[in-house]
mmCIF file of C-alpha atoms in Angstrom:
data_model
loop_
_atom_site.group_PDB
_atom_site.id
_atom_site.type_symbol
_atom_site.label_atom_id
_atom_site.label_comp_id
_atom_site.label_asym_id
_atom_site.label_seq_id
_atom_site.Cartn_x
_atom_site.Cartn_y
_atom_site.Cartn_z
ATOM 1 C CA UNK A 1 40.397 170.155 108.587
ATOM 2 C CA UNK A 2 42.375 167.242 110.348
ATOM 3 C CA UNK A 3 40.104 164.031 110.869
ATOM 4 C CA UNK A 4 41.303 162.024 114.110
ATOM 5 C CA UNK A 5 40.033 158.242 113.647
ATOM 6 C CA UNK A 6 40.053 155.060 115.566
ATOM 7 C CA UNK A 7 43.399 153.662 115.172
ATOM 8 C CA UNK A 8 44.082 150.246 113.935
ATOM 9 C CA UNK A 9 42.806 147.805 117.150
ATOM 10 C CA UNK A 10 44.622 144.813 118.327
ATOM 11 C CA UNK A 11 44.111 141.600 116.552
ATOM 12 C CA UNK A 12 40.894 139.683 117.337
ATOM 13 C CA UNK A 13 39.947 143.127 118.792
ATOM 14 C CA UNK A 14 36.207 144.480 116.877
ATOM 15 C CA UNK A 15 35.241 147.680 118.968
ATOM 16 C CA UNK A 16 36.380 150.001 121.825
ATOM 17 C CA UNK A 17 35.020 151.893 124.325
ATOM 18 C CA UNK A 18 35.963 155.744 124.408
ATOM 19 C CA UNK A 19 36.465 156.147 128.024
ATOM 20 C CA UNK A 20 37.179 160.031 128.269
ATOM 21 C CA UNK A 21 38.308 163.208 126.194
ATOM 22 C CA UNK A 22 41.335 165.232 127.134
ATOM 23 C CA UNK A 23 40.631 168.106 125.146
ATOM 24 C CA UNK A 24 37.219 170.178 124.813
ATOM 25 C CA UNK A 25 36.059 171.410 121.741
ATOM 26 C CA UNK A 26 38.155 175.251 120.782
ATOM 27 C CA UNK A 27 41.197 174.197 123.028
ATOM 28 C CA UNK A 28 44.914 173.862 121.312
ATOM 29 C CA UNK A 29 46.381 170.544 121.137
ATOM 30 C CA UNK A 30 49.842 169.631 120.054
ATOM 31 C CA UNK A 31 51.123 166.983 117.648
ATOM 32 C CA UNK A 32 51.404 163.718 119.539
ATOM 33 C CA UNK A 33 49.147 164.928 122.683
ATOM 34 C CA UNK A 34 46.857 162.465 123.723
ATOM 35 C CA UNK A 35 43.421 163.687 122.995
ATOM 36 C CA UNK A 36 41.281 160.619 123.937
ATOM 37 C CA UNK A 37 41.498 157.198 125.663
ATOM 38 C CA UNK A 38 40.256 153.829 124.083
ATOM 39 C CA UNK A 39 39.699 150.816 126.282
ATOM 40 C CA UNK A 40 39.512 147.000 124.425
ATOM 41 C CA UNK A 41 39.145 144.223 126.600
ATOM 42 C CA UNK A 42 43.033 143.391 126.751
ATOM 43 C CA UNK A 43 44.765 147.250 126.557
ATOM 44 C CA UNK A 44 43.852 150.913 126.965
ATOM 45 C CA UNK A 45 45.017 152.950 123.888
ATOM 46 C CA UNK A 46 45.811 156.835 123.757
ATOM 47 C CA UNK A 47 44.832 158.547 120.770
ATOM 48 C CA UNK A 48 47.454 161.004 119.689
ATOM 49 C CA UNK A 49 46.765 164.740 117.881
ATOM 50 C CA UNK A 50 47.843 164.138 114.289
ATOM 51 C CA UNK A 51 48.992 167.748 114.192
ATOM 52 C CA UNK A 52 48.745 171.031 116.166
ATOM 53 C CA UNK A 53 45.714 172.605 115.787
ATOM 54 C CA UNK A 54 42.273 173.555 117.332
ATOM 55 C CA UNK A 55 40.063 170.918 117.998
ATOM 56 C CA UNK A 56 36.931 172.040 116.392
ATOM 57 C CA UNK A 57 34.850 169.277 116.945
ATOM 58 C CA UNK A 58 34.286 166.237 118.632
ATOM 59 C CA UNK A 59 31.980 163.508 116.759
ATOM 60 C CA UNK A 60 31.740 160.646 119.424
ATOM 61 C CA UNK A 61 31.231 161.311 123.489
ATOM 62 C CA UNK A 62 32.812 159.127 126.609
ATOM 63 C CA UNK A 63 31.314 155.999 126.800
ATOM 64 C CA UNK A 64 31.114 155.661 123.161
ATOM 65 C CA UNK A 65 31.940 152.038 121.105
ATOM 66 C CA UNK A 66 33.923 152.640 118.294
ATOM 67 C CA UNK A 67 35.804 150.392 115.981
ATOM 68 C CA UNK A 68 38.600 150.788 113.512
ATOM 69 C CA UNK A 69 38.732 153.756 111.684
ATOM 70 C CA UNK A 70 36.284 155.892 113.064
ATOM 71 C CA UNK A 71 35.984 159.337 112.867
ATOM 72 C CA UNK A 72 36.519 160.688 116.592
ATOM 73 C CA UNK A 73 37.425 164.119 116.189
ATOM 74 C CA UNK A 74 38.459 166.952 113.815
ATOM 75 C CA UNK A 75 41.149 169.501 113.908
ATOM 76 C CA UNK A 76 41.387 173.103 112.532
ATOM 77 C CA UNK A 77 45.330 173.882 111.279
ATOM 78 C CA UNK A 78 46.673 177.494 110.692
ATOM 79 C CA UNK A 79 48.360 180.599 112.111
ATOM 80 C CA UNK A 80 45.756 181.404 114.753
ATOM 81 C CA UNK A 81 45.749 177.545 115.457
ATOM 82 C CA UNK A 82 48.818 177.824 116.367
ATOM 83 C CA UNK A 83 48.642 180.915 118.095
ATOM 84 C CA UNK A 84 46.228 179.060 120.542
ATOM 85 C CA UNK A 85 48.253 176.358 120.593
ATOM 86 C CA UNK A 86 51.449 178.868 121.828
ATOM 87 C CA UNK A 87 49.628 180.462 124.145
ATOM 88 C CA UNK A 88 48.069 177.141 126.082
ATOM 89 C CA UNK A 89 51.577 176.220 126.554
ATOM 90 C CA UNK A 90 52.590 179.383 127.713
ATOM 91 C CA UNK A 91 49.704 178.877 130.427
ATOM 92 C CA UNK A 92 50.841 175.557 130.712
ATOM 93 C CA UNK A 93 54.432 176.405 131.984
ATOM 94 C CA UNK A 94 52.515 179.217 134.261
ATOM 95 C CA UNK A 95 50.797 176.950 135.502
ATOM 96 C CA UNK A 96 53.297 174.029 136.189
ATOM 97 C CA UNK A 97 55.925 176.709 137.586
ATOM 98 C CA UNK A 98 53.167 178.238 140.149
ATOM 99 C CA UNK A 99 52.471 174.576 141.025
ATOM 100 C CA UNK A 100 55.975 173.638 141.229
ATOM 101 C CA UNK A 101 56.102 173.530 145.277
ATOM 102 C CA UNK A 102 52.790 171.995 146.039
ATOM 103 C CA UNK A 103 53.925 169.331 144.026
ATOM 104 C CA UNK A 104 56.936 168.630 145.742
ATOM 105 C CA UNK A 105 54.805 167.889 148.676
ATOM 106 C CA UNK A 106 52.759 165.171 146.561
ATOM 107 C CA UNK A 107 55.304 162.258 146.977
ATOM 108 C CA UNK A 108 52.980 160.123 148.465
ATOM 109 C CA UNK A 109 50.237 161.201 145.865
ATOM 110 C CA UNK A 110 52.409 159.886 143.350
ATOM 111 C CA UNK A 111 53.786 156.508 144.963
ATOM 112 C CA UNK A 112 49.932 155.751 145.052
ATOM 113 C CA UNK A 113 49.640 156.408 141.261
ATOM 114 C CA UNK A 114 52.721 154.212 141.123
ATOM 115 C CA UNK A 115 51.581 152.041 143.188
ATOM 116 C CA UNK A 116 48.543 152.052 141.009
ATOM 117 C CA UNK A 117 50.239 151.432 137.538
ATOM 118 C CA UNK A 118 51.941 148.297 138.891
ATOM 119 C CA UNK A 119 48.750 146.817 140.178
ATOM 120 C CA UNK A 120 46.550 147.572 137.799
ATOM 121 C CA UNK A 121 46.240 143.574 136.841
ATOM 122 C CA UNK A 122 44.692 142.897 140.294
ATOM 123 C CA UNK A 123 41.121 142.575 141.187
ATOM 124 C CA UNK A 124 39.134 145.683 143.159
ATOM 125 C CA UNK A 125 39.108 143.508 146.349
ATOM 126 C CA UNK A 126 42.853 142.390 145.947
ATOM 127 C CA UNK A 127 43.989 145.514 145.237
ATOM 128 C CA UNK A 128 42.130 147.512 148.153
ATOM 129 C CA UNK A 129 43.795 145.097 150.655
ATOM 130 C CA UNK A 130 47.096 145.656 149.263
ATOM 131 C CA UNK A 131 46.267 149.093 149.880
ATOM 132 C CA UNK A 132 45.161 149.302 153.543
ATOM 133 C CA UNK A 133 48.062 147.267 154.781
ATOM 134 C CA UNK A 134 50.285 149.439 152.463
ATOM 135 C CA UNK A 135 52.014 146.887 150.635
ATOM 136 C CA UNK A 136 54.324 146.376 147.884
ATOM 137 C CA UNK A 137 52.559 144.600 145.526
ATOM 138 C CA UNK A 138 56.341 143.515 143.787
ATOM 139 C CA UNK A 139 56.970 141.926 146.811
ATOM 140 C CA UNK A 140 54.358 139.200 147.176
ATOM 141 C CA UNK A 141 54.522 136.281 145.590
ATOM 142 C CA UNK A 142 51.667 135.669 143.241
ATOM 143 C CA UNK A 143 50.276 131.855 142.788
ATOM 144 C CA UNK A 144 48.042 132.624 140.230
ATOM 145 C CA UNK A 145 48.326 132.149 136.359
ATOM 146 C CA UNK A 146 51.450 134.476 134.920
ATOM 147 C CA UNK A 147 52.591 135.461 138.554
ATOM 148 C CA UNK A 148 48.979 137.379 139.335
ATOM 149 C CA UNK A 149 48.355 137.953 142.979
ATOM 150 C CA UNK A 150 45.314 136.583 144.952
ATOM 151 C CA UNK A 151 43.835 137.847 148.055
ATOM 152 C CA UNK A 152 45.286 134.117 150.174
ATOM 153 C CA UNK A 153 48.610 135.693 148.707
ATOM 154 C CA UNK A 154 48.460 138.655 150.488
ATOM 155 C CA UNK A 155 47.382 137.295 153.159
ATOM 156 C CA UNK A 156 49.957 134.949 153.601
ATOM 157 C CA UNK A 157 52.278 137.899 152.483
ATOM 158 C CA UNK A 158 50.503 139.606 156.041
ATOM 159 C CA UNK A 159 51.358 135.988 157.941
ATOM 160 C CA UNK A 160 54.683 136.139 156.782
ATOM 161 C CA UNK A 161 55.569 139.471 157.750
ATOM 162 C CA UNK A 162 53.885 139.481 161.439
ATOM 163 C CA UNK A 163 53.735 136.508 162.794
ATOM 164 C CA UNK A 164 51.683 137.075 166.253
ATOM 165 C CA UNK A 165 49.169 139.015 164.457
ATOM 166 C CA UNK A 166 47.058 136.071 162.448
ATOM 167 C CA UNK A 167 43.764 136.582 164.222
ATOM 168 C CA UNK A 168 43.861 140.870 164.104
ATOM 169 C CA UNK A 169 44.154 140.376 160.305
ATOM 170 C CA UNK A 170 41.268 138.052 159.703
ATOM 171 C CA UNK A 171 39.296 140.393 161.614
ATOM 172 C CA UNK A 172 40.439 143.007 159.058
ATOM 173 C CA UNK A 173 39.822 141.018 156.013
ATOM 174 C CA UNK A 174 36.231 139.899 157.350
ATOM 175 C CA UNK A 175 34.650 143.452 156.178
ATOM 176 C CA UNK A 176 37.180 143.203 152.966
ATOM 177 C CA UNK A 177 35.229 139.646 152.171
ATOM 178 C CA UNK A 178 31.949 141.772 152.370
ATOM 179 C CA UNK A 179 33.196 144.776 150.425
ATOM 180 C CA UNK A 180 33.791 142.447 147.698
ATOM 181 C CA UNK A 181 30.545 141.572 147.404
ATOM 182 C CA UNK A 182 29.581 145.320 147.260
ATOM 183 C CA UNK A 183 31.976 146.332 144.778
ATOM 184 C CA UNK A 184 31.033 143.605 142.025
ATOM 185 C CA UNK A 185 27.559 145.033 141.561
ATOM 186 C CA UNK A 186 29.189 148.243 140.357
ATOM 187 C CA UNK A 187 29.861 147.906 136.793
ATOM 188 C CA UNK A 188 33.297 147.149 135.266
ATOM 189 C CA UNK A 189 35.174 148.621 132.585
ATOM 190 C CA UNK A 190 35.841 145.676 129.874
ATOM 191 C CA UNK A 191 39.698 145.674 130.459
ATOM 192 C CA UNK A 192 39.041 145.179 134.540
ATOM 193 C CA UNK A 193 36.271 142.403 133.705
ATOM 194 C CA UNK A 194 37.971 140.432 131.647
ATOM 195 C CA UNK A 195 41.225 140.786 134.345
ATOM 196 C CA UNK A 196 38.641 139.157 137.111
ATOM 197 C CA UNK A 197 37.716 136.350 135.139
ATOM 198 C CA UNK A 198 41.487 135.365 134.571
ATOM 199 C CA UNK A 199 41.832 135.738 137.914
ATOM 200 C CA UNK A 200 39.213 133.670 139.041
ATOM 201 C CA UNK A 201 40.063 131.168 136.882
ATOM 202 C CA UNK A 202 43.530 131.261 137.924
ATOM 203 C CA UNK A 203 42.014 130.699 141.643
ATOM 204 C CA UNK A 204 40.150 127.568 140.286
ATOM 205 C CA UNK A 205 43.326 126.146 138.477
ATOM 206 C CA UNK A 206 45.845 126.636 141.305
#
């Protein structure tokens, strides 16, 4: 048996917060697949398979708070291991080949998970008006602390860009304003919580 722990966490860092499994338990992993995401409050970390296997069991479900060095998971080596672990990426490669065209009509899928990599520092609200005037977020100019965009930054991004339409796009970001409101009583993952307070505080230092 393989034991899969909590890897070392970031400095300052006591516990994490096992946001979702990858894998179920009796499926083959590879060595280096990412069986499990970790979120602190500053970075998400992947959790990598030690070693091809089976994973047998799983010790700690989403949602979880772990620290350093906790057991997570353990892995079952050997032939029929490995067997498994052939044949899931046989099915794999079935799988991706057979899904091969459908993808190719996915561009825009994909410049949205782009799209959501690079703005992953902005708030819900900021980011959901970037995304209904279907902007670039590397093209606005951010005011806020380390280049971070606010909402009056997109908006005068909006100003900028179209000139006779001022009054159109407050009436647009009137129901955004209330949205806001809506969308802080859900509850935040640490890593987006602790990206709206520097953002807020940016606001108030600006």
């Amino acid at each position: 048996m393989i034991e899969v722990k909590v890897p070392q966490l970031p400095e300052s860092v006591t516990d994490a917060t096992l946001l979702s499994w990858h894998k179920k338990p009796g499926e083959a992993v590879k060595r280096d697949e990412n069986l499990v995401d970790l979120e602190t409050d500053k970075v998400v970390l992947e959790v990598p398979a030690p070693a091809s296997g089976v994973l047998q069991e799983i010790h700690q479900p989403d949602g979880a708070t772990v620290s350093s060095g906790e057991l997570l998971a353990t892995l079952e080596e050997g032939a029929a291991a490995e067997t498994a672990a052939g044949e899931a990426g046989s099915k794999d490669s079935k799988d991706s080949k057979d899904s091969k065209d459908s993808k190719a009509g996915k561009g825009s899928t994909e410049t949205a998970a782009s799209t959501e990599a690079t703005t992953h520092k902005l708030s819900p609200s900021v980011r959901r008006l970037i995304e209904e005037h279907e902007l670039d977020p590397a093209k606005i100019r951010g005011s806020g602390r380390d280049g971070r965009i606010s909402k009056s930054d997109v908006l005068a991004h909006l100003d900028g860009d179209k000139d006779t339409g001022s009054k159109p796009q407050s009436d647009t970001v009137a129901p955004a304003a209330a949205g806001e409101r809506n969308e802080r009583r859900v509850p935040m993952t640490r890593l987006r919580a602790r990206i709206a307070e520097r953002l807020v505080d940016a606001q108030q230092t600006a």
